[in-house]
């Protein structure tokens, strides 16, 4: 919606100037022939005098902030009736730039929700949220209740030549836009009543049909397909309206647009075919080195959420976090606090469903499998200038696993576990050493490694044994690591090489207020503890000062997770000694979560006998304390530290 501020209208005296032009035009043009004065005549007159240009400069667009909320965190589900009016934000529009205005005007045929009851006012319900990425810009719709015909009504203003090739001050024309092959990546997320997120669909919208549309405006019905094992099944249809702003002076013919799309598809298909031929040849050569190589985990292709096989190297790209993350170890902590969930499998058998998610789908869902975590961590470490690789192998009991490895300039090999944030230095065992020579004991959980890769390299392990503890990670030694051609990888995995490669989205800052959320969780936990003790026939007295004294410990725990450095423990212990009188006993129990559900956290805490002992403490002068400290990371990921404590008089 575009608006001219009322104050600006008064200041420019637009109405007065239009009246003058109208009077003058009637005198000059209408009098001689007494002809009808059309709107076009008046517009020409206004344009001649520069009034339209003045108004255009003051033109602003009004967006709902929720539309542009750049986050993908699962939030507690909103009430279906929004009692707060939306906060409107004015956005200045540059009249020299070209925009694509994408409106989502409802959905239909979401048949899985055919029997969904109509939510009552104020009732918490499951919701759909649509996340978009286009040329380094990210958007997020308002959550709408899940239904057979979800009530999406959102608009997104996408700048077309953001990060474009060429002159930034020049208005892009239709021909230039035809060569911009970046699709609009749309990800649909479902959030249930407990705040758990599910990836419903991931779709790449080809928007260039608007370039041949009359009035630069077109309506399209986008069929969304499911993910994983349901990637061929329709989950619903979105009604989408595309509009170019400003309108194109000259539209292209439909034939030209279709020809361009067909040529791009043909070029991509040929590159992918040639890479497949090369990969098969490379694999044959690899098997000829040693027949046992057939059992090694050498993964050249992996299926994404849409069931499309893509080279594993295409899942990696150097990713810079801007000012959102300061160090590689902080990046590892961020990846670690993103949720872990194995790809769902329909039916039994205990098999592992393969699904390597595109980065946008992983970030919007805010959780993923170990491959998603490893790919993101490797991309971030490459962005920090490290030589990083994803390792594919196994851990204990032969379970397939992926982790990250960095190679130092001094030859030091460091393993990074993306699910925990732990780092391990690799010192290989030399199997040829005499038995009396003391060998290093591995601290890492990895057993075998089949291959390593990043965005430019792919190397298969061709050492006699694929056991990690005896592997030498000299990646330049082709007798130990068989490399793929860098040119072959570049032909299908470098940015812009093929139109089938999804572009990498930027990371977005957290939208969580850490202090407010920490307070809310703490209050909820106090209520839960009081109710639990009441059921046991116990009274509850809270010690606010003792609760406050727990804060430094929680901050130190997070610092240690991020930097591996422990600090501030002496001050914490001294403060506790002062707060606990002689003859009294102090007990404390810290625990860490990556979600914000207080009830779920409390249930987990009660399963620990140490924590239950504190919460259910009996004795003389029992005082309880609880402290919650949340640490926020990009994408609204969070680390939540909780400490329960009690002090009581020791009675023998």
XYZ file of C-alpha atoms in Angstrom:
652
model
C 0.000 0.000 0.000
C 1.545 3.362 -0.987
C 0.906 6.592 0.867
C 2.007 10.197 0.708
C 2.329 11.636 4.227
C -0.375 14.215 4.945
C 2.144 16.730 6.322
C 4.159 16.490 3.138
C 1.020 17.114 1.052
C 0.267 20.283 3.030
C 3.872 21.465 2.875
C 3.998 21.007 -0.910
C 0.496 22.555 -1.272
C -0.266 19.842 -3.822
C -4.033 20.500 -3.832
C -3.532 24.237 -4.515
C -1.088 23.615 -7.327
C -3.433 21.063 -8.953
C -6.297 23.606 -8.820
C -4.072 26.235 -10.547
C -3.044 23.793 -13.272
C -6.678 22.734 -13.772
C -7.823 26.339 -14.185
C -4.962 27.167 -16.532
C -5.550 24.031 -18.644
C -9.253 24.790 -18.973
C -8.439 28.365 -20.119
C -5.772 27.303 -22.620
C -7.106 24.028 -24.006
C -10.838 23.873 -23.420
C -11.984 27.348 -24.463
C -11.177 27.311 -28.221
C -12.999 24.103 -29.163
C -15.227 23.497 -26.117
C -14.015 19.887 -26.149
C -14.232 17.445 -23.269
C -11.126 17.664 -21.023
C -9.884 14.107 -20.307
C -7.922 12.759 -17.344
C -4.960 12.146 -19.684
C -4.875 15.852 -20.637
C -4.796 16.861 -16.993
C -2.071 14.282 -16.185
C 0.066 15.636 -19.044
C -0.299 19.144 -17.704
C 0.632 18.042 -14.155
C 3.627 16.132 -15.466
C 4.818 19.154 -17.530
C 4.923 21.290 -14.416
C 6.806 18.656 -12.380
C 4.044 18.193 -9.767
C 3.836 14.408 -10.276
C 7.626 14.105 -9.852
C 7.438 16.022 -6.559
C 4.688 13.732 -5.251
C 6.600 10.614 -6.361
C 9.626 11.682 -4.322
C 7.461 11.780 -1.199
C 5.859 8.427 -1.965
C 6.294 5.780 0.758
C 5.080 2.220 1.122
C 3.466 0.991 4.298
C 4.318 -2.553 5.327
C 3.203 -4.602 8.261
C 6.345 -5.247 10.256
C 5.303 -8.854 10.698
C 5.555 -9.331 6.929
C 9.201 -8.381 6.991
C 10.120 -10.073 10.219
C 13.397 -11.711 9.313
C 13.446 -14.748 11.511
C 12.669 -18.408 11.346
C 12.378 -19.326 14.965
C 9.508 -21.491 16.132
C 7.520 -19.227 18.435
C 4.811 -20.083 20.887
C 1.744 -20.245 18.631
C -0.138 -16.977 18.420
C -3.799 -16.645 19.317
C -5.932 -16.878 16.247
C -7.487 -13.512 17.032
C -4.835 -10.803 17.136
C -5.956 -8.343 19.759
C -3.038 -5.954 19.137
C -3.304 -3.790 16.007
C -0.360 -4.376 13.659
C 2.513 -1.917 13.939
C 2.910 -0.217 10.598
C 6.297 0.703 9.254
C 6.901 3.183 6.454
C 9.461 2.206 3.866
C 10.903 4.721 1.454
C 10.722 3.581 -2.152
C 13.489 4.525 -4.545
C 11.708 5.533 -7.793
C 14.874 4.716 -9.779
C 14.791 1.065 -8.736
C 12.696 -1.822 -9.946
C 10.582 -3.862 -7.514
C 8.592 -7.073 -7.714
C 5.508 -6.869 -5.506
C 4.508 -10.417 -4.567
C 1.125 -10.840 -2.876
C -0.113 -14.099 -1.360
C -3.907 -13.998 -1.622
C -5.001 -17.098 0.233
C -4.561 -20.813 -0.242
C -6.757 -23.761 -1.123
C -6.789 -27.574 -1.282
C -4.691 -28.100 1.869
C -6.606 -31.354 2.209
C -4.714 -32.618 5.252
C -6.546 -29.892 7.196
C -9.977 -30.569 5.696
C -11.396 -31.653 9.085
C -9.641 -28.880 11.025
C -12.227 -27.266 13.344
C -12.713 -23.519 13.168
C -10.605 -22.056 16.017
C -12.479 -20.185 18.723
C -11.498 -16.560 19.443
C -8.376 -16.513 21.610
C -7.795 -20.261 21.239
C -4.241 -21.443 20.561
C -4.078 -23.378 17.288
C -1.596 -24.755 14.762
C -0.403 -22.162 12.244
C 1.184 -21.862 8.805
C 4.015 -19.387 8.172
C 5.443 -18.625 4.723
C 9.147 -17.691 4.495
C 10.645 -16.122 1.344
C 14.172 -15.507 0.063
C 15.027 -13.541 -3.082
C 18.426 -12.082 -3.998
C 19.742 -11.695 -0.444
C 16.397 -10.445 0.942
C 14.322 -12.460 3.406
C 10.679 -12.091 4.404
C 8.248 -13.866 6.686
C 4.448 -13.817 6.599
C 2.124 -13.439 9.562
C 1.141 -16.843 11.016
C -2.329 -17.964 9.880
C -4.419 -20.799 11.384
C -4.018 -24.148 9.591
C -7.070 -24.809 7.427
C -8.090 -26.382 4.135
C -8.162 -22.818 2.756
C -5.607 -20.913 4.880
C -6.275 -17.192 5.055
C -2.911 -15.888 3.776
C -3.080 -12.191 2.976
C 0.442 -10.783 2.749
C 2.489 -8.631 0.438
C 6.281 -8.616 -0.008
C 8.213 -5.922 -1.851
C 11.269 -7.545 -3.470
C 13.987 -5.358 -4.946
C 14.902 -6.907 -8.272
C 18.397 -5.622 -8.826
C 19.745 -5.974 -5.329
C 23.393 -7.177 -5.622
C 22.970 -6.967 -9.375
C 25.554 -6.809 -12.073
C 26.167 -3.373 -13.360
C 25.205 0.210 -12.779
C 23.308 0.490 -9.520
C 21.738 3.842 -10.446
C 20.250 2.551 -13.692
C 16.651 1.314 -13.804
C 16.687 -2.311 -14.961
C 14.653 -2.985 -18.073
C 12.777 -6.147 -19.015
C 15.672 -7.582 -21.055
C 18.102 -7.250 -18.132
C 15.597 -8.817 -15.732
C 15.109 -11.735 -18.121
C 18.743 -12.703 -17.476
C 18.232 -12.727 -13.669
C 17.617 -16.413 -13.075
C 17.314 -16.290 -9.253
C 13.966 -17.802 -8.251
C 11.875 -16.745 -5.257
C 12.445 -19.535 -2.736
C 9.278 -20.122 -0.704
C 9.266 -22.337 2.403
C 6.032 -23.221 4.217
C 6.376 -24.050 7.923
C 3.718 -25.484 10.226
C 3.944 -24.662 13.945
C 1.863 -26.836 16.258
C 0.256 -25.833 19.568
C 3.447 -26.800 21.458
C 5.668 -24.592 19.295
C 7.168 -27.524 17.346
C 7.897 -26.755 13.690
C 7.430 -28.984 10.636
C 8.638 -28.363 7.091
C 5.528 -28.598 4.884
C 6.810 -27.479 1.467
C 9.807 -25.906 -0.267
C 9.097 -24.306 -3.652
C 11.150 -22.302 -6.169
C 8.883 -19.759 -7.849
C 9.793 -18.715 -11.394
C 8.705 -15.047 -11.371
C 9.770 -13.943 -14.867
C 6.349 -14.688 -16.395
C 5.423 -11.182 -15.180
C 7.831 -9.708 -17.776
C 5.459 -10.655 -20.596
C 2.227 -9.923 -18.720
C -0.121 -7.119 -19.688
C 0.240 -4.103 -17.350
C 3.199 -5.914 -15.703
C 0.732 -7.845 -13.556
C -0.090 -11.542 -13.432
C -1.861 -14.032 -11.166
C -0.477 -17.544 -10.693
C -1.717 -20.583 -8.795
C 1.335 -22.225 -7.223
C 0.979 -25.912 -6.384
C 3.110 -26.815 -3.366
C 4.495 -30.351 -3.192
C 5.434 -32.125 0.033
C 8.944 -32.902 1.240
C 11.009 -36.064 1.692
C 9.024 -39.218 0.956
C 6.026 -37.043 0.009
C 7.902 -34.880 -2.513
C 5.567 -35.972 -5.358
C 2.367 -35.350 -3.386
C 0.499 -32.029 -3.532
C -0.030 -30.393 -0.122
C -1.960 -27.336 -1.316
C -2.193 -24.382 -3.699
C -1.269 -20.735 -3.066
C -2.856 -17.897 -5.046
C -0.083 -15.455 -5.877
C -0.215 -12.084 -7.604
C 2.986 -10.699 -9.155
C 3.350 -7.052 -10.114
C 6.323 -5.010 -11.356
C 6.790 -1.559 -9.869
C 7.169 0.795 -11.690
C 5.400 -0.807 -14.630
C 7.517 -1.785 -17.596
C 7.517 0.643 -20.511
C 7.896 -2.277 -22.855
C 6.914 -5.859 -22.024
C 8.538 -8.879 -23.643
C 6.696 -11.398 -25.750
C 5.727 -14.680 -24.126
C 7.759 -16.534 -26.744
C 10.983 -14.701 -25.756
C 10.498 -15.456 -22.048
C 9.715 -19.135 -22.684
C 12.708 -19.473 -25.017
C 15.043 -17.991 -22.380
C 13.716 -20.364 -19.682
C 14.026 -23.356 -22.024
C 17.634 -22.434 -22.914
C 18.568 -22.106 -19.223
C 16.976 -25.468 -18.448
C 18.767 -27.090 -21.386
C 22.138 -25.622 -20.376
C 21.694 -26.761 -16.748
C 20.613 -30.270 -17.799
C 23.687 -30.629 -20.035
C 26.090 -29.514 -17.266
C 24.479 -31.923 -14.812
C 24.628 -34.761 -17.366
C 28.344 -34.196 -18.004
C 29.061 -34.098 -14.254
C 27.152 -37.355 -13.756
C 29.209 -39.018 -16.525
C 32.423 -37.751 -14.868
C 31.279 -38.878 -11.371
C 30.572 -42.412 -12.647
C 34.047 -42.575 -14.225
C 35.665 -41.283 -11.006
C 33.788 -43.922 -8.954
C 34.913 -46.744 -11.272
C 38.533 -45.623 -10.884
C 38.109 -45.408 -7.096
C 36.787 -48.994 -6.913
C 39.724 -50.267 -8.975
C 42.187 -49.077 -6.315
C 40.825 -51.533 -3.740
C 37.628 -53.674 -3.950
C 36.841 -52.944 -0.270
C 36.249 -49.282 -1.243
C 32.745 -50.369 -2.227
C 31.742 -50.428 1.475
C 33.161 -46.995 2.333
C 30.867 -44.015 2.839
C 31.818 -42.027 -0.245
C 28.878 -39.720 -0.896
C 28.941 -37.765 -4.176
C 25.206 -36.939 -4.412
C 22.555 -36.286 -1.753
C 18.794 -35.756 -1.947
C 17.371 -32.425 -0.825
C 13.952 -31.925 0.794
C 12.281 -32.063 -2.641
C 13.822 -35.457 -3.452
C 16.246 -33.953 -6.008
C 19.738 -35.464 -6.206
C 22.394 -32.747 -6.031
C 26.210 -32.925 -5.735
C 27.155 -32.692 -2.055
C 29.562 -29.824 -2.831
C 26.549 -27.659 -3.801
C 25.326 -27.703 -0.172
C 28.426 -25.732 0.907
C 29.301 -22.106 0.217
C 31.423 -19.599 2.190
C 28.877 -17.810 4.388
C 29.605 -14.551 6.167
C 27.544 -13.791 9.263
C 28.174 -10.032 9.141
C 28.119 -8.670 12.697
C 25.830 -11.402 14.022
C 28.650 -13.806 14.966
C 32.154 -12.696 15.923
C 34.295 -15.849 15.986
C 34.419 -19.358 14.493
C 33.753 -20.839 17.947
C 30.715 -18.619 18.400
C 29.533 -19.834 14.986
C 29.957 -23.432 16.210
C 27.876 -22.597 19.288
C 25.143 -21.060 17.097
C 24.945 -24.205 14.925
C 24.934 -26.359 18.066
C 21.866 -24.596 19.568
C 19.821 -25.118 16.400
C 17.563 -28.109 17.058
C 18.529 -31.646 16.043
C 15.910 -33.902 14.467
C 16.377 -36.865 12.171
C 14.442 -36.806 8.914
C 11.069 -38.519 9.503
C 10.550 -42.036 8.133
C 7.115 -43.452 7.287
C 6.794 -47.038 8.488
C 9.144 -49.222 10.547
C 12.430 -50.895 9.731
C 14.625 -48.428 11.597
C 16.096 -47.135 8.334
C 17.431 -43.596 8.057
C 15.570 -41.351 5.624
C 18.058 -39.236 3.709
C 17.170 -35.555 3.471
C 19.821 -32.858 3.180
C 17.869 -29.617 3.480
C 18.553 -26.417 1.552
C 19.839 -23.732 3.917
C 16.612 -21.673 3.904
C 14.491 -24.710 4.816
C 16.898 -25.601 7.651
C 16.968 -22.058 9.070
C 13.210 -21.482 8.801
C 12.422 -24.789 10.464
C 15.137 -24.053 13.042
C 16.133 -27.704 13.281
C 17.566 -30.441 11.092
C 19.681 -33.580 10.836
C 23.447 -33.818 11.466
C 24.156 -33.217 7.741
C 22.305 -29.870 7.835
C 24.281 -28.775 10.912
C 27.619 -29.870 9.413
C 26.935 -28.119 6.081
C 26.037 -24.842 7.836
C 29.044 -24.975 10.192
C 31.427 -25.735 7.312
C 29.994 -22.794 5.313
C 30.435 -20.422 8.291
C 34.024 -21.596 8.975
C 34.882 -21.084 5.286
C 33.431 -17.572 5.643
C 35.921 -16.955 8.484
C 38.795 -17.861 6.125
C 39.486 -21.355 7.492
C 40.139 -24.404 5.293
C 37.067 -26.391 6.290
C 35.608 -29.665 5.022
C 32.590 -31.813 5.818
C 33.601 -35.392 6.714
C 31.271 -38.290 5.887
C 31.799 -41.471 7.903
C 30.546 -43.388 10.912
C 30.617 -43.135 14.687
C 30.151 -45.897 17.292
C 28.251 -49.031 16.181
C 28.674 -48.047 12.511
C 26.018 -45.296 12.598
C 26.480 -42.962 9.579
C 27.475 -39.447 10.650
C 28.858 -36.170 9.307
C 31.118 -33.696 11.081
C 33.428 -30.811 10.155
C 37.218 -30.733 9.877
C 39.581 -27.754 9.622
C 43.172 -27.955 8.383
C 45.580 -25.484 10.010
C 48.512 -23.924 8.145
C 50.819 -25.854 10.517
C 49.165 -29.153 9.602
C 46.959 -29.351 12.716
C 43.732 -31.237 12.020
C 40.736 -30.205 14.174
C 37.382 -31.977 14.202
C 34.271 -29.904 15.015
C 31.140 -31.730 16.158
C 28.308 -29.565 14.822
C 25.664 -31.078 17.143
C 27.528 -30.329 20.385
C 30.031 -27.595 19.510
C 32.916 -29.763 20.823
C 36.333 -29.586 19.155
C 38.903 -32.401 18.982
C 42.535 -32.355 17.830
C 43.361 -35.334 15.608
C 46.687 -37.104 16.221
C 46.909 -40.186 13.984
C 48.138 -43.523 15.317
C 51.001 -45.026 13.333
C 50.153 -48.757 12.949
C 53.793 -49.511 11.963
C 55.205 -48.306 15.285
C 56.591 -50.959 17.691
C 54.142 -52.111 20.403
C 56.057 -50.304 23.167
C 55.645 -46.874 21.543
C 52.895 -44.974 23.357
C 50.107 -44.008 20.954
C 47.665 -41.097 21.356
C 44.218 -42.043 22.648
C 41.418 -40.611 20.482
C 38.892 -38.477 22.367
C 36.568 -38.024 19.389
C 33.546 -40.313 18.791
C 34.261 -40.933 15.073
C 35.193 -44.416 13.808
C 35.559 -44.297 10.001
C 35.760 -41.617 7.301
C 34.935 -42.274 3.645
C 35.250 -38.844 2.038
C 35.682 -35.126 2.745
C 34.351 -32.209 0.701
C 33.698 -28.477 0.593
C 32.425 -26.076 -2.094
C 35.515 -26.587 -4.312
C 36.971 -29.999 -3.460
C 35.833 -33.589 -3.108
C 38.280 -36.263 -1.932
C 37.708 -39.994 -1.435
C 39.703 -41.791 1.275
C 41.899 -44.405 -0.434
C 44.168 -45.292 2.518
C 44.391 -49.006 3.414
C 42.099 -48.447 6.413
C 39.274 -45.935 6.697
C 39.512 -45.908 10.530
C 39.779 -42.265 11.608
C 42.413 -42.964 14.278
C 44.967 -44.189 11.680
C 43.997 -41.800 8.845
C 46.485 -39.181 7.721
C 44.674 -36.045 6.558
C 47.318 -34.888 4.080
C 44.761 -33.982 1.421
C 47.455 -33.112 -1.143
C 48.771 -36.692 -1.161
C 46.832 -38.396 -3.969
C 47.978 -41.817 -2.781
C 45.900 -41.258 0.361
C 43.034 -39.100 -0.958
C 41.664 -39.414 -4.496
C 40.497 -35.937 -5.634
C 37.726 -35.034 -8.040
C 38.428 -32.506 -10.774
C 38.045 -28.970 -9.413
C 36.767 -27.820 -12.803
C 34.070 -30.537 -12.846
C 32.859 -29.472 -9.390
C 32.943 -25.801 -10.365
C 30.805 -26.477 -13.459
C 27.811 -27.501 -11.328
C 28.497 -26.137 -7.822
C 29.850 -22.593 -8.154
C 27.312 -19.753 -7.629
C 25.365 -19.122 -10.851
C 26.791 -22.221 -12.569
C 23.330 -23.759 -12.984
C 19.793 -22.446 -12.487
C 18.935 -25.473 -10.325
C 21.235 -24.347 -7.486
C 19.286 -22.649 -4.673
C 20.968 -19.372 -3.648
C 22.250 -19.077 -0.063
C 20.178 -16.762 2.160
C 21.802 -14.333 4.623
C 21.507 -14.987 8.354
C 18.994 -12.818 10.223
C 19.261 -11.259 13.635
C 17.293 -12.616 16.584
C 13.895 -11.091 17.333
C 13.766 -12.486 20.878
C 14.067 -10.112 23.841
C 16.383 -12.209 26.022
C 15.665 -10.397 29.316
C 11.872 -10.428 28.933
C 11.753 -14.063 27.848
C 14.101 -15.115 30.681
C 11.760 -13.429 33.187
C 8.682 -15.106 31.696
C 10.218 -18.604 31.834
C 11.458 -17.985 35.386
C 7.983 -16.934 36.580
C 6.403 -19.992 34.927
C 8.962 -22.281 36.600
C 8.257 -20.727 40.007
C 4.546 -21.478 39.569
C 5.272 -25.057 38.436
C 7.629 -25.682 41.383
C 5.131 -24.235 43.892
C 2.311 -26.390 42.476
C 4.487 -29.506 42.498
C 5.516 -28.943 46.144
C 1.914 -28.185 47.107
C 0.892 -31.603 45.732
C 3.533 -33.119 48.035
C 2.171 -31.180 51.015
C 5.164 -28.813 51.131
C 5.205 -25.020 51.360
C 7.441 -22.930 49.103
C 9.447 -19.855 50.151
C 11.500 -18.161 47.423
C 14.781 -16.358 48.103
C 15.075 -13.601 45.481
C 18.610 -12.639 46.499
C 19.847 -16.217 46.201
C 18.169 -16.453 42.778
C 20.014 -13.342 41.623
C 23.359 -14.730 42.826
C 22.991 -17.675 40.423
C 23.282 -15.394 37.350
C 27.125 -15.277 37.161
C 27.286 -19.084 37.130
C 24.885 -19.309 34.177
C 26.839 -16.653 32.261
C 30.081 -18.571 32.946
C 28.572 -21.837 31.679
C 27.596 -20.236 28.351
C 30.998 -18.548 28.026
C 32.669 -21.904 28.557
C 30.455 -23.550 25.898
C 31.373 -20.817 23.413
C 35.075 -20.266 24.121
C 36.149 -23.373 26.128
C 37.379 -20.911 28.786
C 36.064 -21.047 32.348
C 35.939 -17.727 34.200
C 34.323 -16.129 37.250
C 33.886 -19.288 39.307
C 35.771 -17.883 42.337
C 33.442 -14.873 42.675
C 30.350 -17.063 42.376
C 31.545 -19.466 45.089
C 32.466 -16.580 47.396
C 29.024 -14.961 46.988
C 27.247 -18.266 47.729
C 29.346 -18.840 50.870
C 28.329 -15.397 52.123
C 24.637 -15.998 51.326
C 24.433 -19.378 53.079
C 24.646 -19.072 56.900
C 26.694 -21.429 59.066
C 24.919 -24.683 59.714
C 23.011 -24.461 56.423
C 23.461 -26.576 53.281
C 23.413 -25.255 49.688
C 22.555 -27.373 46.638
C 22.455 -26.220 43.030
C 21.567 -27.896 39.738
C 22.270 -26.219 36.350
C 20.712 -27.538 33.137
C 20.720 -26.376 29.522
C 17.979 -26.335 26.847
C 17.637 -25.026 23.288
C 13.885 -24.409 23.513
C 11.690 -21.966 25.460
C 8.878 -24.221 26.718
C 8.941 -23.915 30.552
C 6.603 -26.871 31.199
C 8.643 -29.188 28.975
C 11.879 -28.028 30.639
C 10.424 -28.605 34.113
C 9.327 -32.149 33.212
C 12.869 -32.885 31.966
C 14.413 -31.450 35.153
C 12.244 -33.686 37.359
C 13.676 -36.753 35.618
C 17.063 -35.928 37.168
C 17.340 -37.261 40.738
C 19.654 -34.339 41.668
C 17.147 -31.742 40.494
C 14.183 -33.549 42.027
C 16.041 -33.619 45.352
C 16.300 -29.797 45.256
C 12.724 -29.124 44.076
C 11.270 -31.554 46.629
C 13.658 -30.480 49.407
C 12.399 -31.059 52.978
C 13.994 -29.605 56.103
C 14.199 -26.629 58.411
C 14.180 -23.080 56.976
C 14.100 -24.306 53.371
C 14.576 -21.489 50.863
C 14.316 -22.150 47.109
C 15.831 -20.256 44.198
C 15.590 -20.508 40.421
C 17.360 -18.430 37.790
C 16.841 -18.479 34.022
C 19.294 -16.875 31.612
C 18.676 -16.939 27.880
C 21.430 -16.267 25.329
C 20.189 -15.377 21.844
C 21.828 -16.185 18.518
C 20.982 -15.414 14.868
C 17.765 -16.880 13.415
C 16.200 -16.530 16.905
C 18.065 -19.639 18.040
C 18.684 -19.597 21.777
C 20.536 -21.289 24.601
C 18.461 -21.383 27.794
C 20.309 -22.028 31.066
C 18.276 -22.831 34.182
C 19.609 -23.307 37.687
C 17.521 -24.613 40.576
C 18.988 -24.165 44.067
C 18.009 -24.501 47.696
C 19.462 -23.778 51.095
C 18.247 -25.323 54.320
C 19.330 -25.848 57.888
C 21.097 -29.129 58.412
C 19.391 -31.148 61.131
C 21.118 -34.354 62.227
